[in-house]
mmCIF file of C-alpha atoms in Angstrom:
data_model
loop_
_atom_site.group_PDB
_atom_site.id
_atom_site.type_symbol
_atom_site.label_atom_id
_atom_site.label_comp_id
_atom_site.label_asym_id
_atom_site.label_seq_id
_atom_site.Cartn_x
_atom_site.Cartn_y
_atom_site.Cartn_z
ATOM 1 C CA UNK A 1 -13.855 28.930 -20.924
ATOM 2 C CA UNK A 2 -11.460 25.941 -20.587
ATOM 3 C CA UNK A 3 -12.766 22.483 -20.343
ATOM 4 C CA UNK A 4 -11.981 21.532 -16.455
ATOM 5 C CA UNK A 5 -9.521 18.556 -15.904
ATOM 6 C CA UNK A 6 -11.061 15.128 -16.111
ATOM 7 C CA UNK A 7 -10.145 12.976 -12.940
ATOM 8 C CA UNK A 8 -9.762 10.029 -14.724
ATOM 9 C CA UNK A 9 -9.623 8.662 -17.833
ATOM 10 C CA UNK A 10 -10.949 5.224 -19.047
ATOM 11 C CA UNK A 11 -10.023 3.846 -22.494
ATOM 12 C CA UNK A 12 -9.481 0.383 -24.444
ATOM 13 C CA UNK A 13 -5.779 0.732 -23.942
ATOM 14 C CA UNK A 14 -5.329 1.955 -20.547
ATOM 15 C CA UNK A 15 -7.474 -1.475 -19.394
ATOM 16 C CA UNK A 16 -5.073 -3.132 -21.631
ATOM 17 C CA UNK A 17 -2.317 -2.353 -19.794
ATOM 18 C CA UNK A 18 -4.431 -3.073 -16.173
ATOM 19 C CA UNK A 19 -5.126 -6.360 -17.356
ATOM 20 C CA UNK A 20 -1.131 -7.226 -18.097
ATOM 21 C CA UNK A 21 -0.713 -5.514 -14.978
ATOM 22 C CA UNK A 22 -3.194 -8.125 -13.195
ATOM 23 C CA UNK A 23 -2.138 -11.269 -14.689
ATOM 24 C CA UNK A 24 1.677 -10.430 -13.966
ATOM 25 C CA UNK A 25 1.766 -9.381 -10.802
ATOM 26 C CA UNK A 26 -1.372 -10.440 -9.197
ATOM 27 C CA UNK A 27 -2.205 -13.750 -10.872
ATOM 28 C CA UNK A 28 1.415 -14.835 -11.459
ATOM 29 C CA UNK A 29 2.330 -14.546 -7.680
ATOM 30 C CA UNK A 30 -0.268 -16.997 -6.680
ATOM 31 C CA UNK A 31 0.789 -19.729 -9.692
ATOM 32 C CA UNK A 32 4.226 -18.547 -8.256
ATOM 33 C CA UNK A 33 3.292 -19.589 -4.546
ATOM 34 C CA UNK A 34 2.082 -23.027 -5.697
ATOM 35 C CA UNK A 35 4.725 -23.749 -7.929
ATOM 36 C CA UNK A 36 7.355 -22.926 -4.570
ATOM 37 C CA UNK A 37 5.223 -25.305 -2.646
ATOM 38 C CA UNK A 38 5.163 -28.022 -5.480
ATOM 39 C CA UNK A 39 9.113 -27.696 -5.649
ATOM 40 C CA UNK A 40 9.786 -28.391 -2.124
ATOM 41 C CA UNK A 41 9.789 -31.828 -3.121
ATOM 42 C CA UNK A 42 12.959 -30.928 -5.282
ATOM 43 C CA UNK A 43 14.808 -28.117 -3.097
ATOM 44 C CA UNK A 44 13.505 -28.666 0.892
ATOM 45 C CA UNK A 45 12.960 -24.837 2.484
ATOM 46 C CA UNK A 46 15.831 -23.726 4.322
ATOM 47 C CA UNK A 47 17.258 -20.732 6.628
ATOM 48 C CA UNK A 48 18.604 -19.027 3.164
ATOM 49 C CA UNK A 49 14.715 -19.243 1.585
ATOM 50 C CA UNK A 50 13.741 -17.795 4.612
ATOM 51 C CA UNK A 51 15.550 -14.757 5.276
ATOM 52 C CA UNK A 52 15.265 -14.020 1.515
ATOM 53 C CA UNK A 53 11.578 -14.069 2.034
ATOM 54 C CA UNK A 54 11.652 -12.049 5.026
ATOM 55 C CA UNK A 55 14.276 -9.695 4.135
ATOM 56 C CA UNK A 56 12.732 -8.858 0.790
ATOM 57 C CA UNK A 57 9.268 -8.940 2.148
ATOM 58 C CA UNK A 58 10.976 -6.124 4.758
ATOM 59 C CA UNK A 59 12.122 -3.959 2.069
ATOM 60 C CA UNK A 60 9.082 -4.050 0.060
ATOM 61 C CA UNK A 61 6.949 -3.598 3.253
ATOM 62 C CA UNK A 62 8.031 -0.264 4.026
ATOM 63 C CA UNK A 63 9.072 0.975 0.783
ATOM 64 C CA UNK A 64 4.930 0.908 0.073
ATOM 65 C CA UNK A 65 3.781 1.727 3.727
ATOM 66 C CA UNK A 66 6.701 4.628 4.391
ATOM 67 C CA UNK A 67 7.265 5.711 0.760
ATOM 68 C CA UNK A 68 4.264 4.993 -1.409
ATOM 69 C CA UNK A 69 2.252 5.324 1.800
ATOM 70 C CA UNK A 70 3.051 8.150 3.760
ATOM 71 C CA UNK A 71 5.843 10.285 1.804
ATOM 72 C CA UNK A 72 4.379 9.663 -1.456
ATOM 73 C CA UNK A 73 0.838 9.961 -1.122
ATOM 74 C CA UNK A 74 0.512 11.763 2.076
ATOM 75 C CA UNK A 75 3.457 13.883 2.555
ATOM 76 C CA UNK A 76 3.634 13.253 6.243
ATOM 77 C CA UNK A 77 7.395 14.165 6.581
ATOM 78 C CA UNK A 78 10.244 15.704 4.299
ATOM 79 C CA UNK A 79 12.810 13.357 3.140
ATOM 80 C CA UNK A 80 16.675 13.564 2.171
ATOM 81 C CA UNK A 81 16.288 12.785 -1.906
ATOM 82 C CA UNK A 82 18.693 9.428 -1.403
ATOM 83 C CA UNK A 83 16.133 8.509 0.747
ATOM 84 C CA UNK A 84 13.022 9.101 -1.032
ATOM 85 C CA UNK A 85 14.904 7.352 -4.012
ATOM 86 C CA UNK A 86 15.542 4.254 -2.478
ATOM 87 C CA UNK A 87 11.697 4.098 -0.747
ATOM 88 C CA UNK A 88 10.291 4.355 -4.372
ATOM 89 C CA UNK A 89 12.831 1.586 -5.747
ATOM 90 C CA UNK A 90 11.697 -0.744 -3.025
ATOM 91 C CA UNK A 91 7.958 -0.057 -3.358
ATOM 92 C CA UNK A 92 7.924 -0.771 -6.779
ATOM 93 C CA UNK A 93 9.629 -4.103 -5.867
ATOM 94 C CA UNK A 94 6.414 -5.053 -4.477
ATOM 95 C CA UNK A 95 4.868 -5.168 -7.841
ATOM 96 C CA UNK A 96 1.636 -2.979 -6.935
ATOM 97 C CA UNK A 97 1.849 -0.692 -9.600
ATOM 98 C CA UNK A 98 4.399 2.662 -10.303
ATOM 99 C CA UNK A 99 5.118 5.331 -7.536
ATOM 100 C CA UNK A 100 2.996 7.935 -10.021
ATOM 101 C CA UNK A 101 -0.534 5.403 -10.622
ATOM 102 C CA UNK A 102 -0.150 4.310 -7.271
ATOM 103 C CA UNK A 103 -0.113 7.720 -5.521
ATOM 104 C CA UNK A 104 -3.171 9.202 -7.814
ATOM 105 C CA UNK A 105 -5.393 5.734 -7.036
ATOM 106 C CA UNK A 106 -4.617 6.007 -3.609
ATOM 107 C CA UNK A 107 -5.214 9.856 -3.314
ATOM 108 C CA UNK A 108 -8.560 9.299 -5.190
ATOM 109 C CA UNK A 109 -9.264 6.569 -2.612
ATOM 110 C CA UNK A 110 -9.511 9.164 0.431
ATOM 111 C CA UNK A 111 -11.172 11.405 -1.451
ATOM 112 C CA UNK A 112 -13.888 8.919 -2.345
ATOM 113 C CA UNK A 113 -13.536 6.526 0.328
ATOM 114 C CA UNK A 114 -16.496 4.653 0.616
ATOM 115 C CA UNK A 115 -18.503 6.453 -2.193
ATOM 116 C CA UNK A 116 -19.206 6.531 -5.489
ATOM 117 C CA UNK A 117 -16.218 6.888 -7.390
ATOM 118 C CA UNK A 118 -13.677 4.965 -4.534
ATOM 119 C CA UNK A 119 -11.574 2.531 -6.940
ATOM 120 C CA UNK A 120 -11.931 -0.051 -4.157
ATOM 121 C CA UNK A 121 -14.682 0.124 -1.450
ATOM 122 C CA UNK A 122 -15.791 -3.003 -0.037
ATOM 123 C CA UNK A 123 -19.787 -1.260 0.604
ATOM 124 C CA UNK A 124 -20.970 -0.394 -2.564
ATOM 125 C CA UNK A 125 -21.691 -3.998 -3.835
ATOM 126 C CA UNK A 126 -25.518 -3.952 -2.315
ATOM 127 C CA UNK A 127 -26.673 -5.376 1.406
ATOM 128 C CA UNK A 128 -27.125 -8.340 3.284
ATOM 129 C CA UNK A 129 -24.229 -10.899 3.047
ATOM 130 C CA UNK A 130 -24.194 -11.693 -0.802
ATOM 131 C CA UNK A 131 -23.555 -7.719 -0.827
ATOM 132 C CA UNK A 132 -20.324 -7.739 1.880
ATOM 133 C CA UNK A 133 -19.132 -11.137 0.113
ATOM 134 C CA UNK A 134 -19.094 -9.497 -2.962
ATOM 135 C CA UNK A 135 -17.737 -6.427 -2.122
ATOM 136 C CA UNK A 136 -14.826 -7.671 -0.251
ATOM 137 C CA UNK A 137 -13.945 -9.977 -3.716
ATOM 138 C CA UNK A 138 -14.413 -7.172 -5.128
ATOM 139 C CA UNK A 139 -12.174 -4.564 -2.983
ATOM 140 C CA UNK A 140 -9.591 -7.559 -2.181
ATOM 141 C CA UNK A 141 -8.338 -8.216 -5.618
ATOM 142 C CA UNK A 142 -10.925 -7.919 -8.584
ATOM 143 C CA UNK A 143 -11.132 -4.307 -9.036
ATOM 144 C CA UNK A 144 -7.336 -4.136 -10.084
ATOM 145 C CA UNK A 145 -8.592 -6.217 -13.481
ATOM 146 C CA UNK A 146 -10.020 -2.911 -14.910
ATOM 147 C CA UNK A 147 -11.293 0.860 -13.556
ATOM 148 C CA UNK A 148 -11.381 4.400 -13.919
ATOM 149 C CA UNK A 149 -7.808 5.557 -14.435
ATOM 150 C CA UNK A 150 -7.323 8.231 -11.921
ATOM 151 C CA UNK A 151 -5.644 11.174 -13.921
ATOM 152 C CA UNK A 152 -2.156 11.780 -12.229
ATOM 153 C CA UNK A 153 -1.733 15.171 -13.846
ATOM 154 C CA UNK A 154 -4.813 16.045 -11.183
ATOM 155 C CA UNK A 155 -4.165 13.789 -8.652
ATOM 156 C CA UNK A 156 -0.323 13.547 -8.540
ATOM 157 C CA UNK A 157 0.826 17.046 -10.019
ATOM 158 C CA UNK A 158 3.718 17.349 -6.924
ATOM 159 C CA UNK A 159 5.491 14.166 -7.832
ATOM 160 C CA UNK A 160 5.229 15.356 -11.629
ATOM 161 C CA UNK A 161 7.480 18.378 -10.862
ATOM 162 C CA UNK A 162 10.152 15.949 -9.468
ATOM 163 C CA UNK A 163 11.896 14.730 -11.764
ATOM 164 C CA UNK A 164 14.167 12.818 -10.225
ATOM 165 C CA UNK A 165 11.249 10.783 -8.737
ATOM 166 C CA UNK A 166 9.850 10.588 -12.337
ATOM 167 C CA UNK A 167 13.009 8.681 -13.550
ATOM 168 C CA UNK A 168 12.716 6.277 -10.884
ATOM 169 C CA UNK A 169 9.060 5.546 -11.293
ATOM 170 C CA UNK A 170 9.845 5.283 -15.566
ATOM 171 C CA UNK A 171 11.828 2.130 -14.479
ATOM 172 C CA UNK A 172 9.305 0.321 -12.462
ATOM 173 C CA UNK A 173 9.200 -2.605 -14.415
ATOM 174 C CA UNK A 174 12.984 -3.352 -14.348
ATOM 175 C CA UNK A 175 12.934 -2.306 -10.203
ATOM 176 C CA UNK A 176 10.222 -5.326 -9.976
ATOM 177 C CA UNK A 177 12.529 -7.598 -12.310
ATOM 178 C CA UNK A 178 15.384 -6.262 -9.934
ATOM 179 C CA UNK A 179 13.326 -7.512 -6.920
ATOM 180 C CA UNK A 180 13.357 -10.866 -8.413
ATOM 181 C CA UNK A 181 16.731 -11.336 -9.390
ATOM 182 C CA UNK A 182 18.300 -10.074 -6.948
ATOM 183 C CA UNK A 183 17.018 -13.201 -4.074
ATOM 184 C CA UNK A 184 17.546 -15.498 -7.227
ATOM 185 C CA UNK A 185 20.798 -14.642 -7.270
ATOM 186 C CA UNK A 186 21.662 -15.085 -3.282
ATOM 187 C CA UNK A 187 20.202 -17.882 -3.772
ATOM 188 C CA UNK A 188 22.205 -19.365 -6.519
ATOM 189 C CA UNK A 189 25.248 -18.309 -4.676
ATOM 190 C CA UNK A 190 24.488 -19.687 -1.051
ATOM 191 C CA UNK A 191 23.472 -23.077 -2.138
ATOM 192 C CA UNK A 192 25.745 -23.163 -5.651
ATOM 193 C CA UNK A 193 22.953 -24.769 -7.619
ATOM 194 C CA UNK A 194 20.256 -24.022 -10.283
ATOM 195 C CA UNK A 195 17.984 -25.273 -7.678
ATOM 196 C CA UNK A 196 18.995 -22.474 -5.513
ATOM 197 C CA UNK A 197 18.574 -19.958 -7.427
ATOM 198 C CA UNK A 198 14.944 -21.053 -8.734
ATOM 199 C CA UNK A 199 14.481 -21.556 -4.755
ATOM 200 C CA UNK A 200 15.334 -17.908 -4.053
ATOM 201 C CA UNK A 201 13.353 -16.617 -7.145
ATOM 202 C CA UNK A 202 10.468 -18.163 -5.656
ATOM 203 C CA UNK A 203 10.245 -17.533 -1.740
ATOM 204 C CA UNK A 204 12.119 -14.267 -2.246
ATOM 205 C CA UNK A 205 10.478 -13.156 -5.472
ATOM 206 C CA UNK A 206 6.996 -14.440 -5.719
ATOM 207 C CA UNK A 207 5.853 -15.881 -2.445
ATOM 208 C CA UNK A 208 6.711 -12.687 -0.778
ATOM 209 C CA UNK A 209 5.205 -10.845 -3.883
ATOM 210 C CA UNK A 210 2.075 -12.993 -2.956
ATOM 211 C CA UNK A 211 1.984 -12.817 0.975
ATOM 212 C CA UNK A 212 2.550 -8.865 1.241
ATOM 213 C CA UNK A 213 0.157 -8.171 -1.964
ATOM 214 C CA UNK A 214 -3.042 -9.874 0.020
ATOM 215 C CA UNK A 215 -1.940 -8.037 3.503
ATOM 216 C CA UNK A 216 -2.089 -4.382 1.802
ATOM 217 C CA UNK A 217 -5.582 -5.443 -0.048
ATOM 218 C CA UNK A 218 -6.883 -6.809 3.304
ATOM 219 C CA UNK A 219 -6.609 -3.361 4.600
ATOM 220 C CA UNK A 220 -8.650 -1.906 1.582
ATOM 221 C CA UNK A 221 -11.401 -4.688 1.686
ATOM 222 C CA UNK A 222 -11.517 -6.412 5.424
ATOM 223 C CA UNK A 223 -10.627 -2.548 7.199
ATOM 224 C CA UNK A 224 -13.429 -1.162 6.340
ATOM 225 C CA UNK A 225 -16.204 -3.835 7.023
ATOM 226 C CA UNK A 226 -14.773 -4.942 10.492
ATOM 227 C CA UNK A 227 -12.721 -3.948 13.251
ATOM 228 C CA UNK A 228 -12.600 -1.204 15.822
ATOM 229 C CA UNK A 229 -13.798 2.461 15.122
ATOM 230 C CA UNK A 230 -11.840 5.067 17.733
ATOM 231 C CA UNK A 231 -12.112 8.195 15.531
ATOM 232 C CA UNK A 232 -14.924 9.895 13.759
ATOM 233 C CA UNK A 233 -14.324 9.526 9.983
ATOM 234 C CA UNK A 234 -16.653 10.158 7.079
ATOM 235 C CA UNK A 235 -16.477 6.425 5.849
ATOM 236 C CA UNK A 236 -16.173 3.062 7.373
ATOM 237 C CA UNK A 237 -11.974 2.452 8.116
ATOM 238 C CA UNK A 238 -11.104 0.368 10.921
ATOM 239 C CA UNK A 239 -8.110 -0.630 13.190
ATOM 240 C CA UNK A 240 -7.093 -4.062 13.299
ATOM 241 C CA UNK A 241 -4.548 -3.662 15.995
ATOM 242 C CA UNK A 242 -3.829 -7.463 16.307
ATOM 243 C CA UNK A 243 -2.244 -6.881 12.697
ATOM 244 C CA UNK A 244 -0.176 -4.546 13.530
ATOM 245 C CA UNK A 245 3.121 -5.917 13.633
ATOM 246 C CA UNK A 246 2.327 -8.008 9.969
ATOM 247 C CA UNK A 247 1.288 -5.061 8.595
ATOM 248 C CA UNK A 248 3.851 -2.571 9.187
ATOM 249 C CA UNK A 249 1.295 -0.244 11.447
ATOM 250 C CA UNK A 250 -1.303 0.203 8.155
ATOM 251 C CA UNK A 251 -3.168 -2.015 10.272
ATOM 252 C CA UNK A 252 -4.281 1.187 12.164
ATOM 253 C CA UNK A 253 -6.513 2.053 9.135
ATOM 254 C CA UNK A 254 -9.587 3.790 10.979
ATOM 255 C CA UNK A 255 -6.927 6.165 12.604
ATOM 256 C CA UNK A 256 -4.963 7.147 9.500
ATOM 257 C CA UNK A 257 -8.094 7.973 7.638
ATOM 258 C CA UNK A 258 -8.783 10.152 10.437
ATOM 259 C CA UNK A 259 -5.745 11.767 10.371
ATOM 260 C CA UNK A 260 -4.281 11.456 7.090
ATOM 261 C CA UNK A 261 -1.467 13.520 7.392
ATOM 262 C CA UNK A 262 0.205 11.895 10.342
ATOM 263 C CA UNK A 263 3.543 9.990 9.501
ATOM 264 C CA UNK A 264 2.034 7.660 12.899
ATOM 265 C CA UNK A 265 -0.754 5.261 11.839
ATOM 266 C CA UNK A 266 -0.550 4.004 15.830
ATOM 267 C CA UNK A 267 -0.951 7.466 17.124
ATOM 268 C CA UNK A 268 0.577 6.050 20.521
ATOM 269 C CA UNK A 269 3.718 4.791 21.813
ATOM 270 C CA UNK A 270 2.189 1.768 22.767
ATOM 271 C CA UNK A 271 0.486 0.771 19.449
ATOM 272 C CA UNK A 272 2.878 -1.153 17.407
ATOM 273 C CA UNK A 273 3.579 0.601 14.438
ATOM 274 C CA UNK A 274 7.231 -0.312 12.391
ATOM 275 C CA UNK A 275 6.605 1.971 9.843
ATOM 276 C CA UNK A 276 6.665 5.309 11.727
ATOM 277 C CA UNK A 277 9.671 3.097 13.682
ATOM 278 C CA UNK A 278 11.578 3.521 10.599
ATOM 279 C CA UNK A 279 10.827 7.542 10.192
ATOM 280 C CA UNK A 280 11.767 8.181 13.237
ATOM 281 C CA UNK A 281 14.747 6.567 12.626
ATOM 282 C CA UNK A 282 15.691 8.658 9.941
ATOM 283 C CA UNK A 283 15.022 11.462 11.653
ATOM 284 C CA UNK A 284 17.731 10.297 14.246
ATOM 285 C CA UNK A 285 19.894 10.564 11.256
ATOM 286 C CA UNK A 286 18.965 13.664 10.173
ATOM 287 C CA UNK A 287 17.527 12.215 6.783
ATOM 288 C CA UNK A 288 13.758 12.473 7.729
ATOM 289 C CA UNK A 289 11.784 16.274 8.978
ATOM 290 C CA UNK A 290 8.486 17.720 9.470
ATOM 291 C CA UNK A 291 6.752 15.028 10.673
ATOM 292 C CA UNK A 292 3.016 16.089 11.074
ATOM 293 C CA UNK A 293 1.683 14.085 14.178
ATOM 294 C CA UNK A 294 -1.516 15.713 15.583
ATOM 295 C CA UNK A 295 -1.407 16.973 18.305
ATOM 296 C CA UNK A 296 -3.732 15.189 21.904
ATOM 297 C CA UNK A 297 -6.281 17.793 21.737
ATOM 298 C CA UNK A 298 -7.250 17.251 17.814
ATOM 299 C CA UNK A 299 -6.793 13.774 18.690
ATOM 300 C CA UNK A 300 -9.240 13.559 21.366
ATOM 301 C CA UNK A 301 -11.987 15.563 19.615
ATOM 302 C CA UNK A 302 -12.019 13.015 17.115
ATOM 303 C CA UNK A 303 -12.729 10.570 19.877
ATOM 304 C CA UNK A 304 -15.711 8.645 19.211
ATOM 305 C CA UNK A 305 -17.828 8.875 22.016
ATOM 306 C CA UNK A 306 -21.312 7.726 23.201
ATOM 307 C CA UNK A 307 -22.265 11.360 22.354
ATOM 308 C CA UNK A 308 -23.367 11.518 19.092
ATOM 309 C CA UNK A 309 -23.012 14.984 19.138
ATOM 310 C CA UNK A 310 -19.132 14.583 20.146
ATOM 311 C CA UNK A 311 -18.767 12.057 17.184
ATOM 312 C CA UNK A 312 -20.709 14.607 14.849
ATOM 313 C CA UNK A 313 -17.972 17.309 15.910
ATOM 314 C CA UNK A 314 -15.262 14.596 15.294
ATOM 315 C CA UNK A 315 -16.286 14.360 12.038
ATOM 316 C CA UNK A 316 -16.390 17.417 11.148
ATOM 317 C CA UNK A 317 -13.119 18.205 12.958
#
């Protein structure tokens, strides 16, 4: 009899590697922030730091929520290979970890989410408010320091078979060095000065390293203690429409973990969602297909209702 696949692995030198990880792209970005903040007093904040910060916070953005998010991990529409190349480049700008360890934590997520074995539940840290307080520390930003290694062989064996995705995601390190350089060097250019260049690195690179890191954790820790609950789901997501719009549409959390496979976190027109913006797009162009958006009757028997019996057949749904 073969010995079934472990679904993850933990080991001396894979927490080795987490805690590099941690102290280069989630410590650094905060010394980052308060070193851009200390410089001001040497370069003043301009309209070039600026669009750098929102351009390249933009292009990070969506290359996590539209191609880590829901190409990668989900597989809620087909994309044209240029274009699923150039999502996984700008993901891994964001510095949140490779297309391949990023797909398999996020897959083990869902099929966790909220229980034992979830890499980053806010509701497993005890009751009462010293429980939540710790939990959301430790869903926000702690747990990244060291856990269970979710096997990608199990939880990522599509992307494996693609090879061409596999070459991108073996240069993850240089694509985050890339999305550093590259505002350092508008920088340098638009003001013709050292100090423009360490400007750009700074609001371009690491501020907007730091700003769109804490937005995707807030998701993972604040979505799932409070907000509003639409659709039945087995654990505790929820929307936080107001931050829609900052968030790219992952701000719709309680409905994508009801519907998982739906390339539309908003669900409807009228909820603001710039990620599935940018799908449909491409499938304007003819570079984006087989997008899987439920259809209104699964929708509304997910409804959450003041039957409990209607919310038990959500659920279930």
């Amino acid at each position: 009899m073969s010995t079934p696949r472990r679904k993850t692995i933990s080991n001396e030198y894979i927490h080795r590697l987490q805690r590099r990880h941690f102290l280069l792209f989630d410590i650094l970005p905060i010394v980052g922030t308060a070193i851009a903040v200390a410089f001001l007093a040497v370069h003043p904040f301009g309209l070039t730091e600026l669009v750098l910060f929102l351009a390249m916070w933009l292009l990070t953005g969506l290359g996590v929520t539209v191609g880590y998010h829901r190409l990668f991990t989900h597989r809620t529409f087909k994309a044209a290979p240029s274009v699923s190349a150039t999502l996984a480049v700008f993901g891994s700008m964001a510095g949140q970890g490779g297309l391949l360890s990023w797909v398999a934590l996020h897959r083990r997520h869902h099929e966790c989410s909220d229980r034992e074995g979830d890499p980053h539940s806010p509701n497993l840290s005890g009751g009462g408010l010293t429980g939540m307080l710790r939990g959301l520390v430790h869903s926000h930003f702690l747990w990244m320091r060291r856990h269970a290694y979710p096997n990608i062989v199990h939880y990522a064996p599509d992307l494996l078979k693609n090879r061409s995705l596999v070459r991108v995601a073996r240069l993850y390190y240089y694509w985050v060095a890339l999305g550093m350089l590259a505002p350092a060097l508008v920088g340098g250019i638009a003001y013709q000065s050292w100090t423009g260049a360490v400007s750009g690195l700074l609001w371009g690179g690491l501020v907007r390293m730091f700003v769109l890191e804490h937005i995707v954790w807030a998701i993972n820790s604040f979505l799932h203690i409070f907000g509003t609950r639409p659709y039945a789901s087995r654990e505790n997501s929820r929307n936080g429409g107001i931050f829609s719009l900052v968030t790219l549409g992952e701000s719709w959390h309680n409905n994508h973990h009801a519907f998982p496979e739906s390339p539309s976190f908003g669900l409807d027109w009228y909820r603001l969602d710039p990620g599935y913006w940018l799908i449909r797009l491409l499938a304007l162009f003819g570079l984006a297909s087989d997008l899987k958006v439920p259809s209104k009757e699964r929708m509304r028997t997910k409804r959450v209702t003041n039957n409990p019996d209607d919310a038990a057949r959500g659920a279930a749904a």
